Amino acid sequence: HIALALASSSLSSAEKGALRRLLGNIDASIASITQQQISSLPHDSEKTKWVATIPLQLGEKICEIDVEIERRSRQQSADVSDWTFKFSLTFENLGPVSVLVAMQNSRLNVDVTVDAVMSKRLNEYFPALRSRLIASGLELQQLRSAVFTPESDAASEALKVNLDIQA
């Protein structure tokens, strides 16, 4: 129906432009959903993985959170699994944030990666975060902060570790 509306001579050029953008956004959304579904297909029987992009409204703006959840069964016991949960988003004023939470043998590892500006501020909150995680009954093995390094040729390089708190 959009194609018919575009062919209609009763629409202004602004309206046709808006319809073309809408059509492009629909195509991009379908491609994203297809990619998420393909990424979530099991590649082996030991690992289950879910990949999604979730919209988040922050004030008047909407940003996307890239989410990846993975469950890996251990060969010793079918009842025991290792889990990882990773999410990434970019705040307009704070920059990119990436969080990786891994649970193995009931032990929690948390890696937070931010840009250099946010790193100092984040590190100020780590002791309180560590206390809250432990108080909630989680066995915290590691809480670590890292800084995104500048990207060269669109490929990210190694992370520089700022703070590593071992529990």
Tab-separated table of N, CA and C in Angstrom:
chain	number	residue	atom	x	y	z
A	1	HIS	N	0.809	-1.197	0.000
A	1	HIS	CA	0.000	0.000	0.000
A	1	HIS	C	0.858	1.270	0.000
A	2	ILE	N	2.054	1.180	0.585
A	2	ILE	CA	2.939	2.347	0.578
A	2	ILE	C	3.384	2.654	-0.845
A	3	ALA	N	3.655	1.603	-1.614
A	3	ALA	CA	4.090	1.808	-2.999
A	3	ALA	C	2.999	2.497	-3.806
A	4	LEU	N	1.741	2.136	-3.555
A	4	LEU	CA	0.631	2.796	-4.246
A	4	LEU	C	0.535	4.259	-3.838
A	5	ALA	N	0.731	4.523	-2.549
A	5	ALA	CA	0.668	5.905	-2.070
A	5	ALA	C	1.793	6.738	-2.683
A	6	LEU	N	2.976	6.134	-2.839
A	6	LEU	CA	4.100	6.856	-3.458
A	6	LEU	C	3.807	7.191	-4.917
A	7	ALA	N	3.082	6.308	-5.599
A	7	ALA	CA	2.751	6.536	-7.002
A	7	ALA	C	1.637	7.568	-7.168
A	8	SER	N	0.935	7.848	-6.088
A	8	SER	CA	-0.178	8.798	-6.143
A	8	SER	C	0.339	10.204	-6.397
A	9	SER	N	-0.293	10.888	-7.304
A	9	SER	CA	0.126	12.255	-7.621
A	9	SER	C	-0.458	13.269	-6.641
A	10	SER	N	-1.353	12.820	-5.751
A	10	SER	CA	-1.976	13.755	-4.813
A	10	SER	C	-1.098	14.053	-3.603
A	11	LEU	N	0.021	13.349	-3.453
A	11	LEU	CA	0.910	13.580	-2.312
A	11	LEU	C	1.954	14.638	-2.651
A	12	SER	N	2.273	15.433	-1.644
A	12	SER	CA	3.330	16.433	-1.828
A	12	SER	C	4.681	15.729	-1.805
A	13	SER	N	5.728	16.435	-2.214
A	13	SER	CA	7.070	15.835	-2.199
A	13	SER	C	7.513	15.544	-0.769
A	14	ALA	N	7.109	16.363	0.205
A	14	ALA	CA	7.443	16.118	1.613
A	14	ALA	C	6.771	14.842	2.105
A	15	GLU	N	5.516	14.640	1.713
A	15	GLU	CA	4.793	13.440	2.125
A	15	GLU	C	5.412	12.196	1.485
A	16	LYS	N	5.794	12.308	0.220
A	16	LYS	CA	6.447	11.185	-0.451
A	16	LYS	C	7.797	10.872	0.204
A	17	GLY	N	8.517	11.912	0.575
A	17	GLY	CA	9.797	11.708	1.262
A	17	GLY	C	9.597	11.006	2.599
A	18	ALA	N	8.554	11.404	3.347
A	18	ALA	CA	8.255	10.764	4.628
A	18	ALA	C	7.896	9.296	4.428
A	19	LEU	N	7.137	8.997	3.392
A	19	LEU	CA	6.775	7.605	3.095
A	19	LEU	C	8.003	6.789	2.705
A	20	ARG	N	8.919	7.376	1.947
A	20	ARG	CA	10.152	6.663	1.577
A	20	ARG	C	10.991	6.359	2.826
A	21	ARG	N	11.086	7.345	3.742
A	21	ARG	CA	11.819	7.110	4.998
A	21	ARG	C	11.149	6.017	5.818
A	22	LEU	N	9.821	6.038	5.878
A	22	LEU	CA	9.081	5.010	6.603
A	22	LEU	C	9.352	3.639	6.000
A	23	LEU	N	9.320	3.549	4.691
A	23	LEU	CA	9.584	2.290	4.007
A	23	LEU	C	11.011	1.809	4.301
A	24	GLY	N	11.959	2.739	4.295
A	24	GLY	CA	13.346	2.388	4.636
A	24	GLY	C	13.469	1.898	6.065
A	25	ASN	N	12.771	2.553	7.005
A	25	ASN	CA	12.802	2.126	8.410
A	25	ASN	C	12.177	0.748	8.582
A	26	ILE	N	11.102	0.484	7.851
A	26	ILE	CA	10.470	-0.839	7.920
A	26	ILE	C	11.433	-1.907	7.399
A	27	ASP	N	12.081	-1.638	6.268
A	27	ASP	CA	13.057	-2.593	5.728
A	27	ASP	C	14.199	-2.839	6.712
A	28	ALA	N	14.697	-1.783	7.336
A	28	ALA	CA	15.791	-1.916	8.305
A	28	ALA	C	15.338	-2.724	9.519
A	29	SER	N	14.112	-2.498	9.979
A	29	SER	CA	13.586	-3.242	11.133
A	29	SER	C	13.448	-4.720	10.813
A	30	ILE	N	12.943	-5.025	9.634
A	30	ILE	CA	12.801	-6.430	9.231
A	30	ILE	C	14.174	-7.088	9.125
A	31	ALA	N	15.146	-6.391	8.571
A	31	ALA	CA	16.507	-6.933	8.465
A	31	ALA	C	17.099	-7.176	9.848
A	32	SER	N	16.864	-6.249	10.785
A	32	SER	CA	17.378	-6.397	12.149
A	32	SER	C	16.751	-7.605	12.838
A	33	ILE	N	15.448	-7.764	12.702
A	33	ILE	CA	14.760	-8.904	13.317
A	33	ILE	C	15.270	-10.209	12.703
A	34	THR	N	15.455	-10.237	11.402
A	34	THR	CA	15.976	-11.428	10.733
A	34	THR	C	17.366	-11.759	11.255
A	35	GLN	N	18.224	-10.747	11.402
A	35	GLN	CA	19.580	-10.966	11.913
A	35	GLN	C	19.547	-11.491	13.337
A	36	GLN	N	18.656	-10.946	14.173
A	36	GLN	CA	18.529	-11.407	15.556
A	36	GLN	C	18.084	-12.862	15.602
A	37	GLN	N	17.145	-13.225	14.747
A	37	GLN	CA	16.676	-14.604	14.717
A	37	GLN	C	17.784	-15.552	14.260
A	38	ILE	N	18.518	-15.160	13.249
A	38	ILE	CA	19.617	-15.994	12.763
A	38	ILE	C	20.686	-16.136	13.839
A	39	SER	N	21.006	-15.046	14.530
A	39	SER	CA	22.017	-15.086	15.589
A	39	SER	C	21.587	-15.948	16.760
A	40	SER	N	20.279	-16.080	16.958
A	40	SER	CA	19.759	-16.848	18.080
A	40	SER	C	19.611	-18.334	17.786
A	41	LEU	N	19.818	-18.738	16.542
A	41	LEU	CA	19.718	-20.159	16.211
A	41	LEU	C	20.832	-20.918	16.911
A	42	PRO	N	20.517	-22.100	17.458
A	42	PRO	CA	21.557	-22.873	18.152
A	42	PRO	C	22.628	-23.346	17.173
A	43	HIS	N	23.887	-23.139	17.550
A	43	HIS	CA	25.000	-23.568	16.713
A	43	HIS	C	25.571	-24.893	17.207
A	44	ASP	N	25.331	-25.186	18.487
A	44	ASP	CA	25.718	-26.484	19.028
A	44	ASP	C	24.769	-26.821	20.172
A	45	SER	N	24.744	-28.086	20.554
A	45	SER	CA	23.794	-28.540	21.569
A	45	SER	C	24.177	-28.090	22.979
A	46	GLU	N	25.394	-27.630	23.162
A	46	GLU	CA	25.864	-27.210	24.484
A	46	GLU	C	25.491	-25.772	24.818
A	47	LYS	N	25.108	-24.993	23.803
A	47	LYS	CA	24.938	-23.557	24.003
A	47	LYS	C	23.613	-23.076	23.408
A	48	THR	N	22.902	-22.262	24.196
A	48	THR	CA	21.696	-21.605	23.720
A	48	THR	C	21.944	-20.109	23.807
A	49	LYS	N	21.558	-19.380	22.766
A	49	LYS	CA	21.864	-17.946	22.715
A	49	LYS	C	20.654	-17.180	22.200
A	50	TRP	N	20.368	-16.057	22.861
A	50	TRP	CA	19.305	-15.161	22.432
A	50	TRP	C	19.913	-13.790	22.171
A	51	VAL	N	19.565	-13.191	21.043
A	51	VAL	CA	20.076	-11.876	20.662
A	51	VAL	C	18.871	-11.000	20.350
A	52	ALA	N	18.872	-9.769	20.885
A	52	ALA	CA	17.748	-8.868	20.643
A	52	ALA	C	18.203	-7.422	20.748
A	53	THR	N	17.410	-6.551	20.184
A	53	THR	CA	17.581	-5.116	20.351
A	53	THR	C	16.290	-4.610	20.974
A	54	ILE	N	16.423	-3.920	22.095
A	54	ILE	CA	15.255	-3.457	22.845
A	54	ILE	C	15.258	-1.931	22.859
A	55	PRO	N	14.132	-1.315	22.498
A	55	PRO	CA	14.073	0.148	22.570
A	55	PRO	C	13.914	0.613	24.021
A	56	LEU	N	14.570	1.703	24.367
A	56	LEU	CA	14.479	2.288	25.701
A	56	LEU	C	14.241	3.779	25.543
A	57	GLN	N	13.185	4.269	26.171
A	57	GLN	CA	12.900	5.695	26.091
A	57	GLN	C	13.567	6.398	27.260
A	58	LEU	N	14.400	7.371	26.941
A	58	LEU	CA	15.085	8.203	27.921
A	58	LEU	C	14.636	9.635	27.676
A	59	GLY	N	13.677	10.088	28.465
A	59	GLY	CA	13.114	11.407	28.231
A	59	GLY	C	12.369	11.410	26.923
A	60	GLU	N	12.729	12.324	26.050
A	60	GLU	CA	12.083	12.425	24.739
A	60	GLU	C	12.738	11.533	23.688
A	61	LYS	N	13.911	11.013	23.994
A	61	LYS	CA	14.674	10.229	23.021
A	61	LYS	C	14.475	8.735	23.243
A	62	ILE	N	14.614	7.987	22.170
A	62	ILE	CA	14.576	6.531	22.247
A	62	ILE	C	15.933	6.014	21.791
A	63	CYS	N	16.548	5.183	22.629
A	63	CYS	CA	17.818	4.562	22.239
A	63	CYS	C	17.600	3.055	22.187
A	64	GLU	N	18.517	2.367	21.574
A	64	GLU	CA	18.422	0.922	21.436
A	64	GLU	C	19.443	0.257	22.341
A	65	ILE	N	18.995	-0.795	23.022
A	65	ILE	CA	19.878	-1.601	23.854
A	65	ILE	C	20.089	-2.919	23.122
A	66	ASP	N	21.331	-3.218	22.803
A	66	ASP	CA	21.663	-4.504	22.194
A	66	ASP	C	21.867	-5.506	23.325
A	67	VAL	N	21.117	-6.596	23.302
A	67	VAL	CA	21.122	-7.582	24.379
A	67	VAL	C	21.521	-8.941	23.814
A	68	GLU	N	22.354	-9.647	24.579
A	68	GLU	CA	22.746	-11.003	24.217
A	68	GLU	C	22.751	-11.846	25.488
A	69	ILE	N	21.995	-12.932	25.487
A	69	ILE	CA	21.935	-13.845	26.628
A	69	ILE	C	22.382	-15.211	26.122
A	70	GLU	N	23.287	-15.832	26.870
A	70	GLU	CA	23.805	-17.126	26.450
A	70	GLU	C	23.805	-18.086	27.626
A	71	ARG	N	23.360	-19.301	27.365
A	71	ARG	CA	23.378	-20.371	28.363
A	71	ARG	C	24.204	-21.508	27.794
A	72	ARG	N	25.209	-21.904	28.544
A	72	ARG	CA	26.071	-23.004	28.110
A	72	ARG	C	25.966	-24.119	29.145
A	73	SER	N	25.535	-25.297	28.700
A	73	SER	CA	25.455	-26.456	29.591
A	73	SER	C	26.841	-27.010	29.812
A	74	ARG	N	27.051	-27.491	31.003
A	74	ARG	CA	28.334	-28.129	31.302
A	74	ARG	C	28.227	-29.615	31.042
A	75	GLN	N	29.287	-30.201	30.583
A	75	GLN	CA	29.254	-31.610	30.203
A	75	GLN	C	29.111	-32.531	31.411
A	76	GLN	N	29.568	-32.093	32.600
A	76	GLN	CA	29.494	-32.945	33.780
A	76	GLN	C	28.051	-33.170	34.220
A	77	SER	N	27.220	-32.141	34.071
A	77	SER	CA	25.855	-32.232	34.572
A	77	SER	C	24.927	-31.422	33.687
A	78	ALA	N	23.846	-32.044	33.269
A	78	ALA	CA	22.879	-31.346	32.426
A	78	ALA	C	22.107	-30.295	33.210
A	79	ASP	N	22.092	-30.428	34.539
A	79	ASP	CA	21.350	-29.486	35.380
A	79	ASP	C	22.126	-28.207	35.675
A	80	VAL	N	23.425	-28.199	35.416
A	80	VAL	CA	24.266	-27.054	35.745
A	80	VAL	C	24.608	-26.302	34.464
A	81	SER	N	24.441	-24.966	34.507
A	81	SER	CA	24.713	-24.140	33.331
A	81	SER	C	25.497	-22.904	33.723
A	82	ASP	N	26.226	-22.386	32.753
A	82	ASP	CA	26.880	-21.090	32.885
A	82	ASP	C	26.064	-20.108	32.055
A	83	TRP	N	25.863	-18.917	32.581
A	83	TRP	CA	25.062	-17.896	31.908
A	83	TRP	C	25.885	-16.653	31.670
A	84	THR	N	25.683	-16.007	30.536
A	84	THR	CA	26.242	-14.674	30.304
A	84	THR	C	25.117	-13.784	29.799
A	85	PHE	N	25.160	-12.548	30.260
A	85	PHE	CA	24.193	-11.541	29.848
A	85	PHE	C	24.996	-10.305	29.481
A	86	LYS	N	24.870	-9.876	28.245
A	86	LYS	CA	25.621	-8.712	27.784
A	86	LYS	C	24.636	-7.711	27.200
A	87	PHE	N	24.820	-6.453	27.571
A	87	PHE	CA	24.021	-5.414	26.928
A	87	PHE	C	24.875	-4.201	26.671
A	88	SER	N	24.527	-3.487	25.604
A	88	SER	CA	25.275	-2.305	25.187
A	88	SER	C	24.291	-1.232	24.763
A	89	LEU	N	24.607	-0.001	25.096
A	89	LEU	CA	23.825	1.134	24.644
A	89	LEU	C	24.710	2.368	24.650
A	90	THR	N	24.247	3.399	23.997
A	90	THR	CA	24.988	4.653	23.944
A	90	THR	C	24.085	5.764	24.432
A	91	PHE	N	24.538	6.449	25.478
A	91	PHE	CA	23.822	7.604	26.003
A	91	PHE	C	24.331	8.845	25.291
A	92	GLU	N	23.441	9.773	25.010
A	92	GLU	CA	23.821	10.985	24.297
A	92	GLU	C	24.893	11.776	25.054
A	93	ASN	N	24.726	11.930	26.360
A	93	ASN	CA	25.662	12.745	27.140
A	93	ASN	C	26.797	11.942	27.773
A	94	LEU	N	26.620	10.632	27.917
A	94	LEU	CA	27.612	9.825	28.626
A	94	LEU	C	28.450	8.951	27.713
A	95	GLY	N	27.982	8.731	26.508
A	95	GLY	CA	28.720	7.892	25.577
A	95	GLY	C	28.325	6.431	25.686
A	96	PRO	N	29.131	5.544	25.087
A	96	PRO	CA	28.798	4.117	25.051
A	96	PRO	C	29.024	3.430	26.397
A	97	VAL	N	28.153	2.462	26.682
A	97	VAL	CA	28.266	1.638	27.887
A	97	VAL	C	28.031	0.197	27.461
A	98	SER	N	28.910	-0.689	27.901
A	98	SER	CA	28.758	-2.114	27.628
A	98	SER	C	28.931	-2.854	28.949
A	99	VAL	N	27.993	-3.762	29.254
A	99	VAL	CA	28.041	-4.510	30.506
A	99	VAL	C	27.974	-5.997	30.178
A	100	LEU	N	28.884	-6.759	30.768
A	100	LEU	CA	28.883	-8.208	30.629
A	100	LEU	C	28.761	-8.802	32.028
A	101	VAL	N	27.701	-9.573	32.248
A	101	VAL	CA	27.481	-10.251	33.524
A	101	VAL	C	27.559	-11.741	33.237
A	102	ALA	N	28.448	-12.444	33.941
A	102	ALA	CA	28.600	-13.885	33.749
A	102	ALA	C	28.431	-14.579	35.093
A	103	MET	N	27.698	-15.687	35.079
A	103	MET	CA	27.529	-16.474	36.291
A	103	MET	C	28.016	-17.884	36.012
A	104	GLN	N	29.007	-18.299	36.809
A	104	GLN	CA	29.570	-19.635	36.707
A	104	GLN	C	29.702	-20.189	38.109
A	105	ASN	N	29.210	-21.408	38.318
A	105	ASN	CA	29.264	-22.028	39.643
A	105	ASN	C	28.709	-21.103	40.719
A	106	SER	N	27.633	-20.414	40.430
A	106	SER	CA	26.981	-19.476	41.361
A	106	SER	C	27.856	-18.275	41.696
A	107	ARG	N	28.918	-18.062	40.939
A	107	ARG	CA	29.785	-16.901	41.138
A	107	ARG	C	29.524	-15.895	40.027
A	108	LEU	N	29.443	-14.643	40.414
A	108	LEU	CA	29.105	-13.574	39.492
A	108	LEU	C	30.346	-12.777	39.103
A	109	ASN	N	30.508	-12.551	37.808
A	109	ASN	CA	31.553	-11.675	37.275
A	109	ASN	C	30.852	-10.553	36.522
A	110	VAL	N	31.243	-9.313	36.795
A	110	VAL	CA	30.638	-8.169	36.133
A	110	VAL	C	31.750	-7.318	35.531
A	111	ASP	N	31.661	-7.083	34.211
A	111	ASP	CA	32.604	-6.217	33.499
A	111	ASP	C	31.814	-5.074	32.884
A	112	VAL	N	32.184	-3.854	33.230
A	112	VAL	CA	31.527	-2.662	32.699
A	112	VAL	C	32.556	-1.886	31.889
A	113	THR	N	32.219	-1.573	30.642
A	113	THR	CA	33.127	-0.825	29.782
A	113	THR	C	32.461	0.487	29.392
A	114	VAL	N	33.172	1.589	29.632
A	114	VAL	CA	32.655	2.926	29.345
A	114	VAL	C	33.757	3.756	28.702
A	115	ASP	N	33.414	4.975	28.281
A	115	ASP	CA	34.465	5.836	27.742
A	115	ASP	C	35.233	6.470	28.905
A	116	ALA	N	36.341	7.099	28.583
A	116	ALA	CA	37.244	7.626	29.612
A	116	ALA	C	36.579	8.656	30.518
A	117	VAL	N	35.665	9.446	29.987
A	117	VAL	CA	34.999	10.483	30.776
A	117	VAL	C	34.156	9.856	31.883
A	118	MET	N	33.456	8.781	31.566
A	118	MET	CA	32.577	8.127	32.542
A	118	MET	C	33.324	7.222	33.506
A	119	SER	N	34.512	6.794	33.159
A	119	SER	CA	35.232	5.811	33.946
A	119	SER	C	35.452	6.253	35.392
A	120	LYS	N	35.931	7.463	35.590
A	120	LYS	CA	36.204	7.945	36.944
A	120	LYS	C	34.918	7.995	37.764
A	121	ARG	N	33.872	8.498	37.166
A	121	ARG	CA	32.586	8.594	37.863
A	121	ARG	C	32.047	7.203	38.216
A	122	LEU	N	32.158	6.267	37.286
A	122	LEU	CA	31.697	4.907	37.527
A	122	LEU	C	32.471	4.264	38.669
A	123	ASN	N	33.774	4.450	38.682
A	123	ASN	CA	34.605	3.844	39.717
A	123	ASN	C	34.245	4.340	41.116
A	124	GLU	N	33.711	5.543	41.222
A	124	GLU	CA	33.265	6.058	42.513
A	124	GLU	C	32.082	5.257	43.055
A	125	TYR	N	31.271	4.687	42.162
A	125	TYR	CA	30.081	3.941	42.566
A	125	TYR	C	30.329	2.441	42.739
A	126	PHE	N	31.481	1.959	42.332
A	126	PHE	CA	31.750	0.521	42.395
A	126	PHE	C	31.713	-0.058	43.806
A	127	PRO	N	32.290	0.583	44.818
A	127	PRO	CA	32.191	-0.011	46.164
A	127	PRO	C	30.738	-0.194	46.628
A	128	ALA	N	29.876	0.775	46.356
A	128	ALA	CA	28.465	0.646	46.737
A	128	ALA	C	27.792	-0.465	45.935
A	129	LEU	N	28.098	-0.560	44.644
A	129	LEU	CA	27.534	-1.615	43.811
A	129	LEU	C	27.985	-2.978	44.307
A	130	ARG	N	29.259	-3.085	44.633
A	130	ARG	CA	29.805	-4.347	45.151
A	130	ARG	C	29.074	-4.753	46.421
A	131	SER	N	28.877	-3.812	47.335
A	131	SER	CA	28.180	-4.097	48.597
A	131	SER	C	26.744	-4.538	48.356
A	132	ARG	N	26.069	-3.869	47.441
A	132	ARG	CA	24.670	-4.221	47.155
A	132	ARG	C	24.541	-5.601	46.515
A	133	LEU	N	25.455	-5.933	45.617
A	133	LEU	CA	25.408	-7.257	44.991
A	133	LEU	C	25.624	-8.354	46.033
A	134	ILE	N	26.584	-8.160	46.920
A	134	ILE	CA	26.865	-9.145	47.966
A	134	ILE	C	25.699	-9.214	48.955
A	135	ALA	N	25.136	-8.056	49.325
A	135	ALA	CA	24.013	-8.018	50.261
A	135	ALA	C	22.777	-8.709	49.692
A	136	SER	N	22.656	-8.743	48.369
A	136	SER	CA	21.500	-9.399	47.750
A	136	SER	C	21.656	-10.919	47.700
A	137	GLY	N	22.785	-11.411	48.208
A	137	GLY	CA	22.990	-12.853	48.274
A	137	GLY	C	23.806	-13.425	47.132
A	138	LEU	N	24.315	-12.580	46.263
A	138	LEU	CA	25.132	-13.058	45.149
A	138	LEU	C	26.577	-13.229	45.600
A	139	GLU	N	27.226	-14.246	45.067
A	139	GLU	CA	28.642	-14.466	45.349
A	139	GLU	C	29.439	-13.761	44.254
A	140	LEU	N	29.927	-12.563	44.578
A	140	LEU	CA	30.625	-11.747	43.593
A	140	LEU	C	32.080	-12.170	43.516
A	141	GLN	N	32.473	-12.665	42.356
A	141	GLN	CA	33.859	-13.060	42.150
A	141	GLN	C	34.683	-11.890	41.645
A	142	GLN	N	34.099	-11.094	40.750
A	142	GLN	CA	34.860	-9.999	40.160
A	142	GLN	C	33.923	-8.887	39.712
A	143	LEU	N	34.313	-7.652	39.990
A	143	LEU	CA	33.633	-6.457	39.499
A	143	LEU	C	34.720	-5.609	38.869
A	144	ARG	N	34.624	-5.401	37.556
A	144	ARG	CA	35.737	-4.763	36.855
A	144	ARG	C	35.221	-3.684	35.911
A	145	SER	N	35.993	-2.620	35.832
A	145	SER	CA	35.693	-1.516	34.915
A	145	SER	C	36.799	-1.434	33.884
A	146	ALA	N	36.419	-1.075	32.668
A	146	ALA	CA	37.400	-0.899	31.596
A	146	ALA	C	36.993	0.309	30.772
A	147	VAL	N	37.947	0.817	30.001
A	147	VAL	CA	37.709	1.990	29.165
A	147	VAL	C	37.768	1.563	27.703
A	148	PHE	N	36.764	2.010	26.915
A	148	PHE	CA	36.829	1.790	25.476
A	148	PHE	C	38.060	2.508	24.955
A	149	THR	N	38.814	1.850	24.089
A	149	THR	CA	39.947	2.507	23.455
A	149	THR	C	39.469	3.085	22.129
A	150	PRO	N	40.176	4.079	21.613
A	150	PRO	CA	39.772	4.636	20.310
A	150	PRO	C	39.758	3.538	19.260
A	151	GLU	N	38.818	3.643	18.367
A	151	GLU	CA	38.721	2.649	17.312
A	151	GLU	C	39.540	3.099	16.113
A	152	SER	N	40.231	2.148	15.530
A	152	SER	CA	40.979	2.447	14.316
A	152	SER	C	40.464	1.545	13.204
A	153	ASP	N	40.213	2.108	12.086
A	153	ASP	CA	39.694	1.380	10.929
A	153	ASP	C	38.417	0.615	11.271
A	154	ALA	N	37.581	1.209	12.115
A	154	ALA	CA	36.282	0.651	12.511
A	154	ALA	C	36.400	-0.674	13.254
A	155	ALA	N	37.597	-1.020	13.710
A	155	ALA	CA	37.753	-2.250	14.498
A	155	ALA	C	38.225	-1.865	15.889
A	156	SER	N	37.527	-2.348	16.912
A	156	SER	CA	37.915	-1.964	18.263
A	156	SER	C	39.172	-2.717	18.681
A	157	GLU	N	39.949	-2.037	19.499
A	157	GLU	CA	41.191	-2.618	19.976
A	157	GLU	C	40.998	-3.114	21.399
A	158	ALA	N	42.066	-3.564	22.018
A	158	ALA	CA	41.996	-4.116	23.366
A	158	ALA	C	41.552	-3.053	24.363
A	159	LEU	N	40.935	-3.515	25.455
A	159	LEU	CA	40.465	-2.607	26.494
A	159	LEU	C	41.556	-2.363	27.517
A	160	LYS	N	41.570	-1.167	28.038
A	160	LYS	CA	42.509	-0.821	29.095
A	160	LYS	C	41.759	-0.928	30.416
A	161	VAL	N	42.211	-1.781	31.312
A	161	VAL	CA	41.505	-2.010	32.576
A	161	VAL	C	41.850	-0.897	33.549
A	162	ASN	N	40.805	-0.301	34.163
A	162	ASN	CA	40.982	0.759	35.135
A	162	ASN	C	40.896	0.263	36.571
A	163	LEU	N	39.920	-0.569	36.847
A	163	LEU	CA	39.653	-0.974	38.215
A	163	LEU	C	39.277	-2.429	38.204
A	164	ASP	N	39.846	-3.187	39.106
A	164	ASP	CA	39.540	-4.602	39.211
A	164	ASP	C	39.355	-4.910	40.686
A	165	ILE	N	38.127	-5.184	41.094
A	165	ILE	CA	37.843	-5.483	42.490
A	165	ILE	C	37.572	-6.977	42.597
A	166	GLN	N	38.436	-7.694	43.263
A	166	GLN	CA	38.243	-9.129	43.470
A	166	GLN	C	37.492	-9.331	44.778
A	167	ALA	N	36.479	-10.183	44.762
A	167	ALA	CA	35.711	-10.460	45.972
A	167	ALA	C	36.356	-11.581	46.748
